[in-house]
Short mmCIF file of C-alpha atoms and ligand atoms in Angstrom, two decimals:
data_model
loop_
_atom_site.label_atom_id
_atom_site.label_comp_id
_atom_site.label_asym_id
_atom_site.label_seq_id
_atom_site.Cartn_x
_atom_site.Cartn_y
_atom_site.Cartn_z
CA MET A 263 81.59 126.56 120.40
CA THR A 264 79.79 129.89 120.84
CA ALA A 265 76.05 130.35 120.34
CA ALA A 266 76.71 132.37 117.17
CA GLU A 267 78.60 129.39 115.64
CA PHE A 268 75.69 127.00 116.14
CA THR A 269 73.51 126.36 113.11
CA TYR A 270 70.16 124.63 113.29
CA PRO A 271 70.41 121.27 111.50
CA ASP A 272 67.70 120.54 108.89
CA ARG A 273 68.05 116.78 109.03
CA GLU A 274 65.36 114.62 110.68
CA LEU A 275 66.40 111.30 112.15
CA MET A 276 63.07 110.69 113.80
CA THR A 277 60.11 109.69 111.63
CA SER A 278 56.43 110.35 112.17
CA GLY A 279 54.35 107.42 113.44
CA HIS A 280 55.94 107.14 116.87
CA LEU A 281 53.87 105.76 119.70
CA ALA A 282 53.96 108.51 122.35
CA CYS A 283 50.82 110.09 123.83
CA GLN A 284 49.78 113.45 122.39
CA GLY A 285 51.81 116.29 123.89
CA CYS A 286 54.56 114.05 125.23
CA GLY A 287 57.86 115.85 125.67
CA ALA A 288 59.97 112.70 125.22
CA PRO A 289 59.87 112.46 121.40
CA ILE A 290 60.55 116.15 121.13
CA ALA A 291 63.69 115.74 123.22
CA MET A 292 64.88 112.80 121.09
CA ARG A 293 64.15 114.62 117.84
CA HIS A 294 66.26 117.64 118.84
CA VAL A 295 69.12 115.54 120.22
CA LEU A 296 69.37 113.36 117.12
CA LYS A 297 69.18 116.34 114.76
CA VAL A 298 72.45 117.49 116.25
CA LEU A 299 74.15 114.12 116.72
CA GLY A 300 73.51 113.00 113.09
CA GLU A 301 73.46 109.58 111.36
CA ASP A 302 76.68 108.26 112.87
CA THR A 303 75.00 107.52 116.21
CA VAL A 304 74.01 104.37 118.05
CA VAL A 305 71.22 104.80 120.59
CA VAL A 306 70.83 102.61 123.69
CA ILE A 307 67.27 102.84 125.02
CA VAL A 308 66.36 101.23 128.36
CA ALA A 309 62.99 100.17 129.65
CA SER A 310 60.79 103.27 129.78
CA CYS A 311 58.07 105.02 127.76
CA TRP A 312 60.70 105.39 125.00
CA THR A 313 60.80 101.58 124.61
CA ILE A 314 57.18 101.93 123.38
CA ILE A 315 57.59 105.27 121.61
CA CYS A 316 60.28 103.82 119.39
CA GLY A 317 57.95 101.08 118.06
CA PRO A 318 58.04 97.26 118.16
CA PHE A 319 60.66 95.32 116.19
CA PRO A 320 61.13 95.31 113.19
CA TYR A 321 59.73 98.87 113.13
CA SER A 322 61.55 101.91 114.54
CA THR A 323 60.83 105.60 114.54
CA LEU A 324 64.59 106.33 114.54
CA ARG A 325 66.80 106.30 111.46
CA VAL A 326 69.84 105.17 113.44
CA PRO A 327 70.70 101.80 115.07
CA VAL A 328 68.93 101.19 118.39
CA LEU A 329 69.83 98.76 121.09
CA HIS A 330 66.97 98.13 123.56
CA SER A 331 68.27 97.11 126.93
CA ALA A 332 67.18 96.37 130.51
CA PHE A 333 65.91 99.08 132.81
CA GLU A 334 69.04 99.49 134.93
CA THR A 335 71.67 99.23 132.28
CA ALA A 336 71.92 102.45 130.24
CA GLY A 337 75.44 103.26 131.55
CA ALA A 338 76.70 99.67 131.25
CA ALA A 339 75.08 98.89 127.87
CA ALA A 340 76.34 102.11 126.37
CA SER A 341 79.86 101.35 127.74
CA GLY A 342 79.70 97.99 126.01
CA VAL A 343 78.60 99.47 122.70
CA ARG A 344 81.40 102.06 123.01
CA ALA A 345 83.98 99.32 123.58
CA ALA A 346 82.72 97.34 120.59
CA LEU A 347 82.84 100.37 118.32
CA ASP A 348 86.31 101.28 119.54
CA MET A 349 87.50 97.74 118.72
CA GLN A 350 86.33 98.44 115.16
CA CYS A 351 88.16 101.79 115.20
CA LYS A 352 84.81 103.61 114.95
CA HIS A 353 85.93 106.18 117.54
CA ASN A 354 83.85 108.91 116.02
CA THR A 355 80.50 107.12 116.19
CA THR A 356 78.52 108.69 118.96
CA VAL A 357 76.96 106.42 121.59
CA LEU A 358 73.82 107.92 123.09
CA ALA A 359 72.47 106.35 126.24
CA TRP A 360 68.75 107.22 126.66
CA ALA A 361 66.78 106.63 129.86
CA GLY A 362 63.93 108.06 131.88
CA ASP A 363 64.25 109.48 135.37
CA GLY A 364 63.45 106.15 137.00
CA GLY A 365 66.09 104.48 134.83
CA THR A 366 68.62 107.19 135.73
CA PHE A 367 67.94 108.62 139.21
CA ASP A 368 66.96 105.24 140.73
CA ILE A 369 67.61 101.85 139.23
CA GLY A 370 70.26 102.88 136.69
CA LEU A 371 72.31 105.10 139.00
CA GLN A 372 74.97 102.48 139.75
CA SER A 373 75.74 101.72 136.09
CA LEU A 374 75.62 105.42 135.24
CA SER A 375 78.04 106.19 138.08
CA GLY A 376 80.35 103.39 136.94
CA ALA A 377 80.38 104.73 133.38
CA ALA A 378 80.96 108.32 134.57
CA GLU A 379 83.74 107.27 136.94
CA ARG A 380 85.53 105.42 134.07
CA ASN A 381 84.75 108.49 131.94
CA GLU A 382 83.37 106.35 129.12
CA ASP A 383 83.05 108.31 125.89
CA ILE A 384 79.25 108.45 125.71
CA ILE A 385 76.44 111.04 125.81
CA TYR A 386 73.91 110.09 128.43
CA VAL A 387 70.45 111.72 128.23
CA CYS A 388 67.93 111.46 131.01
CA TYR A 389 64.49 112.65 129.73
CA ASP A 390 62.86 113.53 132.97
CA ASN A 391 59.07 113.34 133.19
CA GLU A 392 59.39 113.13 136.99
CA ALA A 393 57.87 109.67 137.58
CA TYR A 394 57.71 106.10 136.29
CA MET A 395 55.18 106.95 133.66
CA ASN A 396 55.30 103.81 131.55
CA THR A 397 54.16 101.61 134.39
CA GLY A 398 51.43 103.91 135.66
CA ILE A 399 52.74 107.13 137.23
CA GLN A 400 54.64 105.83 140.28
CA ARG A 401 56.94 108.29 142.14
CA SER A 402 60.66 108.27 141.40
CA SER A 403 63.42 110.17 143.20
CA ALA A 404 63.03 112.80 140.43
CA THR A 405 59.41 113.46 141.44
CA PRO A 406 59.18 116.97 142.92
CA GLU A 407 58.17 117.66 146.47
CA GLY A 408 54.42 117.76 146.88
CA ALA A 409 53.54 116.07 143.58
CA TRP A 410 50.67 113.61 143.25
CA THR A 411 51.55 110.23 141.77
CA THR A 412 49.74 106.90 142.13
CA THR A 413 52.18 105.96 144.91
CA THR A 414 52.11 109.40 146.49
CA PRO A 415 48.38 110.22 146.42
CA ALA A 416 47.13 113.68 147.30
CA LEU A 417 46.61 112.94 150.99
CA SER A 418 50.21 111.74 151.37
CA SER A 419 52.03 113.35 148.49
CA LYS A 420 55.84 113.23 148.17
CA THR A 421 57.56 114.85 151.13
CA THR A 422 61.19 114.81 149.92
CA PRO A 423 62.57 117.20 147.30
CA LYS A 424 63.79 116.05 143.88
CA LYS A 425 67.18 114.39 143.84
CA ASN A 426 69.86 116.59 142.18
CA MET A 427 71.33 114.45 139.42
CA VAL A 428 73.40 117.27 137.93
CA GLN A 429 75.25 117.66 141.21
CA ILE A 430 75.82 113.89 141.45
CA LEU A 431 77.34 113.84 137.91
CA ALA A 432 79.28 117.03 138.67
CA ALA A 433 80.74 115.18 141.69
CA HIS A 434 82.18 112.62 139.20
CA LYS A 435 84.03 115.57 137.58
CA SER A 436 82.39 114.66 134.27
CA PRO A 437 83.60 116.94 131.46
CA TYR A 438 80.16 118.33 130.53
CA VAL A 439 76.91 118.12 132.47
CA ALA A 440 73.82 120.28 131.68
CA THR A 441 70.14 120.72 132.19
CA ALA A 442 67.92 121.40 129.16
CA SER A 443 64.24 121.68 128.34
CA VAL A 444 62.00 120.87 125.38
CA ALA A 445 60.69 124.46 125.78
CA TYR A 446 64.10 125.86 124.82
CA PRO A 447 65.12 123.85 121.75
CA ARG A 448 67.95 126.09 120.66
CA ASP A 449 69.57 126.00 124.10
CA LEU A 450 69.07 122.21 124.12
CA MET A 451 70.65 121.69 120.71
CA GLU A 452 73.61 123.96 121.55
CA LYS A 453 74.21 121.81 124.60
CA VAL A 454 74.14 118.64 122.52
CA ALA A 455 76.68 120.15 120.12
CA LYS A 456 78.89 121.06 123.08
CA ALA A 457 78.56 117.55 124.52
CA MET A 458 79.75 116.14 121.17
CA SER A 459 82.86 118.25 121.33
CA TYR A 460 84.16 116.59 124.56
CA ARG A 461 85.60 113.10 125.13
CA GLY A 462 84.32 111.32 128.17
CA THR A 463 80.94 110.99 129.83
CA LYS A 464 78.58 113.86 129.03
CA PHE A 465 75.25 114.04 130.83
CA LEU A 466 72.13 115.97 129.72
CA HIS A 467 69.14 116.22 132.01
CA ILE A 468 66.12 117.21 129.86
CA LEU A 469 62.85 118.24 131.41
CA SER A 470 60.12 116.41 129.45
CA PRO A 471 56.46 116.98 130.32
CA CYS A 472 54.01 114.07 130.46
CA PRO A 473 50.33 115.19 130.12
CA PRO A 474 48.76 112.07 131.76
CA GLY A 475 51.30 112.15 134.66
CA TRP A 476 51.35 115.91 135.18
CA ARG A 477 47.59 116.18 134.76
CA THR A 478 47.87 118.78 132.01
CA SER A 479 46.17 118.92 128.61
CA SER A 480 48.29 117.80 125.64
CA ASP A 481 48.53 121.27 124.13
CA GLU A 482 50.13 122.81 127.27
CA SER A 483 53.41 120.88 127.48
CA ILE A 484 55.75 123.45 126.08
CA GLU A 485 54.14 126.31 127.99
CA VAL A 486 54.33 124.39 131.26
CA ALA A 487 57.96 123.39 130.63
CA ARG A 488 58.81 126.98 129.95
CA LEU A 489 57.16 127.96 133.23
CA ALA A 490 59.43 125.52 135.07
CA THR A 491 62.39 127.56 133.92
CA GLU A 492 60.73 130.98 134.29
CA THR A 493 59.90 130.14 137.96
CA ASN A 494 63.42 128.77 138.64
CA VAL A 495 61.97 125.31 139.38
CA PHE A 496 64.12 123.94 136.59
CA PRO A 497 66.99 126.36 135.81
CA LEU A 498 68.94 125.84 132.61
CA TYR A 499 72.67 125.64 133.25
CA GLU A 500 75.83 123.68 132.51
CA VAL A 501 78.77 122.40 134.61
CA TYR A 502 82.21 121.93 133.09
CA ASN A 503 84.52 119.38 134.76
CA GLY A 504 82.37 119.44 137.87
CA GLU A 505 83.43 122.98 138.81
CA ASP A 506 82.64 125.62 136.26
CA TYR A 507 78.92 126.44 136.56
CA ARG A 508 77.20 128.60 133.89
CA VAL A 509 73.57 129.60 133.73
CA THR A 510 72.51 129.52 130.06
CA VAL A 511 69.00 131.07 130.21
CA GLU A 512 68.31 133.99 132.50
CA PRO A 513 64.81 133.40 133.81
CA ARG A 514 62.01 135.98 133.87
CA VAL A 515 61.44 135.29 137.51
CA ARG A 516 57.86 134.43 138.28
CA PRO A 517 56.33 132.82 141.44
CA VAL A 518 56.35 129.02 141.54
CA LYS A 519 52.60 129.16 141.94
CA ASP A 520 52.37 130.06 138.24
CA TYR A 521 53.95 126.71 137.44
CA LEU A 522 52.23 124.57 140.08
CA SER A 523 48.72 125.89 139.46
CA ARG A 524 48.78 124.76 135.83
CA GLN A 525 49.15 121.09 136.78
CA GLY A 526 46.59 118.79 138.35
CA ARG A 527 49.34 116.88 140.14
CA PHE A 528 49.86 119.90 142.44
CA ARG A 529 46.18 120.85 142.81
CA HIS A 530 45.88 119.53 146.44
CA LEU A 531 48.75 121.74 147.76
CA THR A 532 47.93 124.24 150.52
CA GLU A 533 49.22 127.84 150.52
CA GLN A 534 51.67 126.81 153.27
CA GLU A 535 53.06 123.98 151.13
CA ILE A 536 53.37 126.19 148.11
CA ASP A 537 55.22 128.73 150.27
CA LEU A 538 57.71 126.00 151.32
CA ILE A 539 58.32 125.05 147.69
CA GLN A 540 58.83 128.72 146.85
CA ARG A 541 61.41 129.20 149.62
CA ARG A 542 63.27 126.04 148.65
CA THR A 543 63.28 127.10 144.99
CA ASP A 544 64.63 130.53 145.90
CA TYR A 545 67.38 128.95 148.07
CA GLU A 546 68.46 126.49 145.32
CA TRP A 547 68.58 129.33 142.77
CA ARG A 548 70.76 131.43 145.05
CA ARG A 549 73.08 128.46 145.56
CA LEU A 550 73.33 127.98 141.81
CA LEU A 551 74.15 131.66 141.34
CA HIS A 552 76.83 131.47 143.99
CA LYS A 553 78.43 128.50 142.22
CA SER A 554 78.25 130.26 138.88
CA MET A 555 80.23 133.16 140.29
CA MET A 556 83.05 131.02 141.70
CA GLU A 557 86.31 130.68 139.74
CA PRO A 558 86.93 127.05 138.73
CA PHE A 559 89.84 125.21 140.34
CA GLN A 560 93.19 125.70 138.50
CA ALA A 561 95.59 122.72 138.61
C1 LIG B 87 64.23 95.42 136.72
C2 LIG B 87 62.96 96.03 136.22
N1 LIG B 87 62.03 96.44 137.08
C3 LIG B 87 60.89 96.97 136.63
C4 LIG B 87 60.61 97.04 135.28
C5 LIG B 87 59.30 97.57 134.82
N2 LIG B 87 59.38 98.92 134.22
C6 LIG B 87 59.47 99.09 132.87
S1 LIG B 87 59.55 100.69 132.43
C7 LIG B 87 59.41 101.17 134.07
C8 LIG B 87 59.32 102.63 134.45
C9 LIG B 87 60.32 103.47 133.77
O1 LIG B 87 60.30 104.77 134.35
P1 LIG B 87 61.23 105.90 133.84
O2 LIG B 87 62.62 105.43 133.76
O3 LIG B 87 61.01 107.11 134.69
O4 LIG B 87 60.72 106.18 132.34
P2 LIG B 87 59.28 106.59 131.86
O5 LIG B 87 58.45 105.34 131.87
O6 LIG B 87 58.76 107.65 132.81
O7 LIG B 87 59.47 107.11 130.47
C10 LIG B 87 59.37 100.07 134.94
C11 LIG B 87 59.23 100.15 136.39
C12 LIG B 87 61.59 96.57 134.40
N3 LIG B 87 61.46 96.65 133.05
N4 LIG B 87 62.77 96.06 134.84
S1 LIG B 88 52.84 108.38 129.55
FE1 LIG B 88 53.80 110.39 129.54
S2 LIG B 88 55.99 110.08 129.09
FE2 LIG B 88 54.86 108.20 128.55
S3 LIG B 88 54.44 108.44 126.33
FE3 LIG B 88 52.63 109.15 127.46
S4 LIG B 88 53.02 111.41 127.71
FE4 LIG B 88 54.99 110.44 127.17
#
């Protein structure tokens, strides 16, 4: 599908009255994803802020069936739902696995890897707010270098860089893997539409701001998410079959300081630490560009 072929769907499968904090990126991510996927979707949500956002049984903010499951099980539970639907010949029903970064990068990695290795026909979305927000802002392996969390306080903030989940999924040779951001809804929705067009395990990594965790005000979320891409901290790209890398949004390159200085979670950083983050960001961007210029393997 080309960008010109994509049309913005009018339908809304998420109702008002959800239980997220003001300015949360997570409901925005779900709203856009479901707009594209449509009614014939089953959503598997694992323990995270989204367990709360969806609402307590018998209420739900989603107009599609939802299976709430345990923290570490998004890949396994979605595989089970896929198998059950296939037994009923409902091969065209989309199974959407939905988990936070803790549920994906950390505790759910094994079941996600299993699903990806078997190439289960599911779409897996990680909405990434860069910490365990639901239980009080603890660091995850998606927390960026230098960020404050309650388990990485300012005096001993996180020393290791963010784990690269896209590369981990690309190493599984998954048919379609992409990053997306709530600040670029059209790019995000085009990627969901592309994911729908492939059989097998598709993985979307969506940057999703969290005002209490990022120490931002609730009206800044989209602007801050956009800065993550404009500074190359969170580039928007896709990987086909683990080999064919394509950057989808050319950034207006700005210094990482523009992104970091907007968030209280980075307020304690020294100039030296910011310089290290800048150099690492530049290096990762160059690596991504190199990959995007390589010809994919031809069998
Ligand atoms: C096995 C297990 N350990 C811990 C918990 C408690 N718990 C529920 S949600 C959560 C954090 C989820 O973090 P993340 O996946 O990043 O999603 P977010 O809350 O940030 O949306 C934790 C630790 C749990 N439900 N199950
Ligand atoms: S704590 Fe953060 S991620 Fe969770 S609902 Fe509130 S804003 Fe969203």
